[in-house]
mmCIF file of C-alpha atoms in Angstrom:
data_model
loop_
_atom_site.group_PDB
_atom_site.id
_atom_site.type_symbol
_atom_site.label_atom_id
_atom_site.label_comp_id
_atom_site.label_asym_id
_atom_site.label_seq_id
_atom_site.Cartn_x
_atom_site.Cartn_y
_atom_site.Cartn_z
ATOM 1 C CA UNK A 1 92.795 92.548 97.647
ATOM 2 C CA UNK A 2 91.970 93.332 93.875
ATOM 3 C CA UNK A 3 88.625 91.314 93.038
ATOM 4 C CA UNK A 4 86.378 92.366 89.746
ATOM 5 C CA UNK A 5 89.185 93.606 87.449
ATOM 6 C CA UNK A 6 87.108 95.110 84.218
ATOM 7 C CA UNK A 7 87.981 96.627 81.025
ATOM 8 C CA UNK A 8 84.821 98.671 79.089
ATOM 9 C CA UNK A 9 82.622 96.996 81.675
ATOM 10 C CA UNK A 10 83.676 93.546 80.788
ATOM 11 C CA UNK A 11 85.569 91.218 83.486
ATOM 12 C CA UNK A 12 88.957 90.234 82.694
ATOM 13 C CA UNK A 13 89.783 86.533 83.152
ATOM 14 C CA UNK A 14 92.883 84.479 83.428
ATOM 15 C CA UNK A 15 95.354 87.260 84.003
ATOM 16 C CA UNK A 16 98.695 87.192 85.795
ATOM 17 C CA UNK A 17 100.266 89.627 88.026
ATOM 18 C CA UNK A 18 103.870 89.936 88.082
ATOM 19 C CA UNK A 19 105.752 92.025 90.994
ATOM 20 C CA UNK A 20 109.040 94.160 90.191
ATOM 21 C CA UNK A 21 110.800 95.185 93.218
ATOM 22 C CA UNK A 22 111.762 99.144 92.357
ATOM 23 C CA UNK A 23 114.781 99.168 94.798
ATOM 24 C CA UNK A 24 116.565 96.740 93.034
ATOM 25 C CA UNK A 25 117.189 96.102 89.382
ATOM 26 C CA UNK A 26 119.503 93.434 89.496
ATOM 27 C CA UNK A 27 116.882 90.907 88.202
ATOM 28 C CA UNK A 28 116.913 92.795 85.004
ATOM 29 C CA UNK A 29 119.889 90.622 83.953
ATOM 30 C CA UNK A 30 117.832 87.539 83.662
ATOM 31 C CA UNK A 31 115.279 89.160 81.231
ATOM 32 C CA UNK A 32 115.183 88.535 77.746
ATOM 33 C CA UNK A 33 116.062 91.656 75.879
ATOM 34 C CA UNK A 34 115.222 92.420 72.309
ATOM 35 C CA UNK A 35 116.366 95.248 70.034
ATOM 36 C CA UNK A 36 113.898 98.310 68.809
ATOM 37 C CA UNK A 37 113.755 99.249 65.276
ATOM 38 C CA UNK A 38 114.529 103.063 64.952
ATOM 39 C CA UNK A 39 111.585 105.437 64.799
ATOM 40 C CA UNK A 40 109.109 102.909 66.274
ATOM 41 C CA UNK A 41 106.978 104.253 69.157
ATOM 42 C CA UNK A 42 106.501 102.028 71.686
ATOM 43 C CA UNK A 43 103.697 102.211 74.614
ATOM 44 C CA UNK A 44 104.754 100.996 78.072
ATOM 45 C CA UNK A 45 105.175 99.323 80.428
ATOM 46 C CA UNK A 46 108.442 98.238 79.021
ATOM 47 C CA UNK A 47 111.846 97.994 80.418
ATOM 48 C CA UNK A 48 114.776 99.511 78.465
ATOM 49 C CA UNK A 49 118.731 98.993 78.983
ATOM 50 C CA UNK A 50 121.636 100.530 77.562
ATOM 51 C CA UNK A 51 125.078 101.268 78.143
ATOM 52 C CA UNK A 52 127.049 104.591 78.125
ATOM 53 C CA UNK A 53 130.736 105.460 78.523
ATOM 54 C CA UNK A 54 131.994 108.291 81.128
ATOM 55 C CA UNK A 55 135.466 109.427 80.422
ATOM 56 C CA UNK A 56 137.827 110.316 83.085
ATOM 57 C CA UNK A 57 136.614 110.996 86.800
ATOM 58 C CA UNK A 58 133.049 111.067 87.210
ATOM 59 C CA UNK A 59 131.061 114.091 88.264
ATOM 60 C CA UNK A 60 127.610 114.727 89.556
ATOM 61 C CA UNK A 61 125.371 115.025 86.777
ATOM 62 C CA UNK A 62 121.304 114.803 86.160
ATOM 63 C CA UNK A 63 119.540 112.787 84.038
ATOM 64 C CA UNK A 64 117.202 114.492 81.526
ATOM 65 C CA UNK A 65 113.969 112.918 81.189
ATOM 66 C CA UNK A 66 112.183 115.191 78.875
ATOM 67 C CA UNK A 67 110.002 113.817 76.007
ATOM 68 C CA UNK A 68 109.366 110.777 77.959
ATOM 69 C CA UNK A 69 106.109 109.294 79.593
ATOM 70 C CA UNK A 70 106.262 108.344 83.161
ATOM 71 C CA UNK A 71 108.778 105.816 84.908
ATOM 72 C CA UNK A 72 111.507 104.983 87.038
ATOM 73 C CA UNK A 73 115.339 105.133 86.213
ATOM 74 C CA UNK A 74 118.414 103.329 87.461
ATOM 75 C CA UNK A 75 121.884 103.889 86.834
ATOM 76 C CA UNK A 76 124.554 101.036 87.595
ATOM 77 C CA UNK A 77 121.685 98.939 89.669
ATOM 78 C CA UNK A 78 120.950 102.194 91.821
ATOM 79 C CA UNK A 79 117.413 103.671 91.755
ATOM 80 C CA UNK A 80 117.748 107.313 90.654
ATOM 81 C CA UNK A 81 113.828 107.850 91.340
ATOM 82 C CA UNK A 82 110.548 108.459 89.398
ATOM 83 C CA UNK A 83 110.211 110.686 86.699
ATOM 84 C CA UNK A 84 107.219 112.223 85.032
ATOM 85 C CA UNK A 85 108.257 115.135 83.148
ATOM 86 C CA UNK A 86 104.802 116.135 81.634
ATOM 87 C CA UNK A 87 103.449 116.548 85.133
ATOM 88 C CA UNK A 88 107.130 117.585 86.975
ATOM 89 C CA UNK A 89 107.944 119.495 88.866
ATOM 90 C CA UNK A 90 111.272 118.314 88.262
ATOM 91 C CA UNK A 91 112.283 117.137 84.578
ATOM 92 C CA UNK A 92 115.809 115.678 85.662
ATOM 93 C CA UNK A 93 116.958 112.747 88.069
ATOM 94 C CA UNK A 94 120.202 113.346 90.251
ATOM 95 C CA UNK A 95 122.938 110.969 89.590
ATOM 96 C CA UNK A 96 125.578 111.304 92.359
ATOM 97 C CA UNK A 97 129.105 110.628 90.883
ATOM 98 C CA UNK A 98 129.885 107.891 93.432
ATOM 99 C CA UNK A 99 127.233 105.693 91.296
ATOM 100 C CA UNK A 100 129.149 106.465 88.118
ATOM 101 C CA UNK A 101 132.371 104.884 87.119
ATOM 102 C CA UNK A 102 135.090 105.547 84.388
ATOM 103 C CA UNK A 103 134.184 103.416 81.652
ATOM 104 C CA UNK A 104 131.078 101.605 80.769
ATOM 105 C CA UNK A 105 127.866 102.405 82.971
ATOM 106 C CA UNK A 106 124.278 101.210 82.354
ATOM 107 C CA UNK A 107 121.072 102.780 82.481
ATOM 108 C CA UNK A 108 117.865 100.984 82.860
ATOM 109 C CA UNK A 109 114.442 102.749 82.123
ATOM 110 C CA UNK A 110 111.166 101.010 83.508
ATOM 111 C CA UNK A 111 108.912 103.158 81.282
ATOM 112 C CA UNK A 112 104.975 103.039 81.947
ATOM 113 C CA UNK A 113 103.210 105.353 79.644
ATOM 114 C CA UNK A 114 105.319 105.523 76.407
ATOM 115 C CA UNK A 115 108.555 105.546 74.656
ATOM 116 C CA UNK A 116 109.394 108.401 72.472
ATOM 117 C CA UNK A 117 110.448 108.094 68.797
ATOM 118 C CA UNK A 118 114.081 109.382 69.723
ATOM 119 C CA UNK A 119 115.105 107.236 72.340
ATOM 120 C CA UNK A 120 117.368 109.498 74.010
ATOM 121 C CA UNK A 121 118.163 110.713 77.773
ATOM 122 C CA UNK A 122 120.794 112.999 78.406
ATOM 123 C CA UNK A 123 123.269 114.099 81.040
ATOM 124 C CA UNK A 124 123.087 117.489 82.109
ATOM 125 C CA UNK A 125 125.299 119.752 84.290
ATOM 126 C CA UNK A 126 122.509 121.643 86.386
ATOM 127 C CA UNK A 127 119.147 120.288 86.999
ATOM 128 C CA UNK A 128 116.158 121.134 85.321
ATOM 129 C CA UNK A 129 113.508 121.940 88.068
ATOM 130 C CA UNK A 130 110.412 122.823 85.573
#
C-alpha cells in the first residue's frame, strides 16, 4: 500500500483517493459538468465531455490528439485507449466505424496533464504513427 505521501518533503494529511474505472466511462453521466471559458489553459487531471455529429454512415477514423497532454479517450462509452502525443509513438487513436452512429456521438477525454488553449481534437482518414 501507499504510506507516507509527501510533497516537497512535507507529509500530506487528510487526503482522499478516488478510483475511476478506465474500462467504463458510464459513471461520467453522474458527474456534475461545468463549462470552460475559451482561452483558459487548464491543468489536469480533468474530465471533458463533448458531442459531435456524424453525417451518413460512419467510417473507420482516427482521433488526432496533437497538442494535448496525456490521457484516455472514449467514444460513445468505448475506451479508445491512452494517448500521449509528446512521447508517442502514435499521435492518433483508432475509432472503428461500429462504435460511431449517424447523428450525435459523444467524446469523453480524461486528461491527466494539461488541456491546450484551443480545445480541439479532430478525426482523420489515416493514422499518424509519429
